[in-house]
Amino acid sequence: MCYNIAVLLSGNGSNLKAIIDKGIKVSFVASNNPKALGLKIAKNENIPIYSCNNISDLEEEVLKLIIKYDVKLLVLAGYMKLLSKYFVKSLPLKFIVNIHPSLLPKYKGMNAIKQALEDCAQYTGVTIHYVDEGMDSGSIIKQEIIKINEIDTLETLKHRLQLIEHRLYSDTIKSILIRNLQN
Ligand code: GRF
């Protein structure tokens, strides 16, 4: 896949790993959390990394790196901060994608899996969406639904959802890149 993506993350980076394993070229990985495990994954793969816990400095650098590496798609993979309006407006429409562990518009924001369990929801799922200036509010690209079992705990449900995420995110990113390549 010759189109470059960049990944923004704050934590474990299991989605980053799944994306790399699918053969998608990652130009750089940036984080607001210098201790994010996802940065170590990137480093082990010889992918350039950048971290800074000052959000406006981080955003400024990411905008520069996007130009430097000719990035075609910015992928949020567990990035736990809301992007500034300035940052979002600086990039083309449909340039940033995110993955969220619920069937948006239900259970936006933090602790989406816990919210579903506490709500005694029968179903939940995974949503991949474009990022706009709001919180988990951009247009939906893809969703996959699962039934919440009575025996599900936060841990088991998170695990079941992550298995879906790892397949669905990389497949969807590939489809977007191929579609963009054809246009
Ligand atoms: C995922 O559950 C994703 O839906 C949410 O943050 C989590 C990131 O997990 N946005 P990981 O860091 O990729 O393991």
Short mmCIF file of C-alpha atoms and ligand atoms in Angstrom, two decimals, residues 11-16 77-80 98-101 162 165-166, ligand 1:
data_model
loop_
_atom_site.label_atom_id
_atom_site.label_comp_id
_atom_site.label_asym_id
_atom_site.label_seq_id
_atom_site.Cartn_x
_atom_site.Cartn_y
_atom_site.Cartn_z
CA GLY A 11 -2.10 4.42 25.07
CA ASN A 12 -1.56 0.74 24.30
CA GLY A 13 -1.46 0.90 20.53
CA SER A 14 -3.09 -2.46 19.84
CA ASN A 15 -4.95 -0.90 16.91
CA LEU A 16 -1.67 0.55 15.63
CA ALA A 77 -6.15 5.04 17.45
CA GLY A 78 -6.94 5.58 21.11
CA TYR A 79 -6.08 9.29 21.10
CA MET A 80 -7.72 10.53 24.28
CA ASN A 98 -11.36 7.62 14.50
CA ILE A 99 -12.52 4.36 16.03
CA HIS A 100 -14.88 4.28 19.00
CA PRO A 101 -16.05 1.29 21.06
CA GLN A 162 -11.05 -5.00 20.40
CA GLU A 165 -11.61 -3.19 16.06
CA HIS A 166 -8.34 -4.78 14.96
C1 GRF B 1 -9.90 1.46 21.43
O1 GRF B 1 -10.84 0.72 22.16
C2 GRF B 1 -10.60 2.52 20.62
O2 GRF B 1 -11.90 2.19 20.27
C3 GRF B 1 -10.61 3.71 21.54
O3 GRF B 1 -9.42 3.62 22.27
C4 GRF B 1 -9.01 2.25 22.35
C5 GRF B 1 -7.57 2.20 21.91
O4 GRF B 1 -7.00 0.95 22.12
N1 GRF B 1 -10.74 4.93 20.78
P1 GRF B 1 -5.51 0.65 21.67
O5 GRF B 1 -4.62 1.73 22.28
O6 GRF B 1 -5.46 0.67 20.18
O7 GRF B 1 -5.20 -0.70 22.24
#
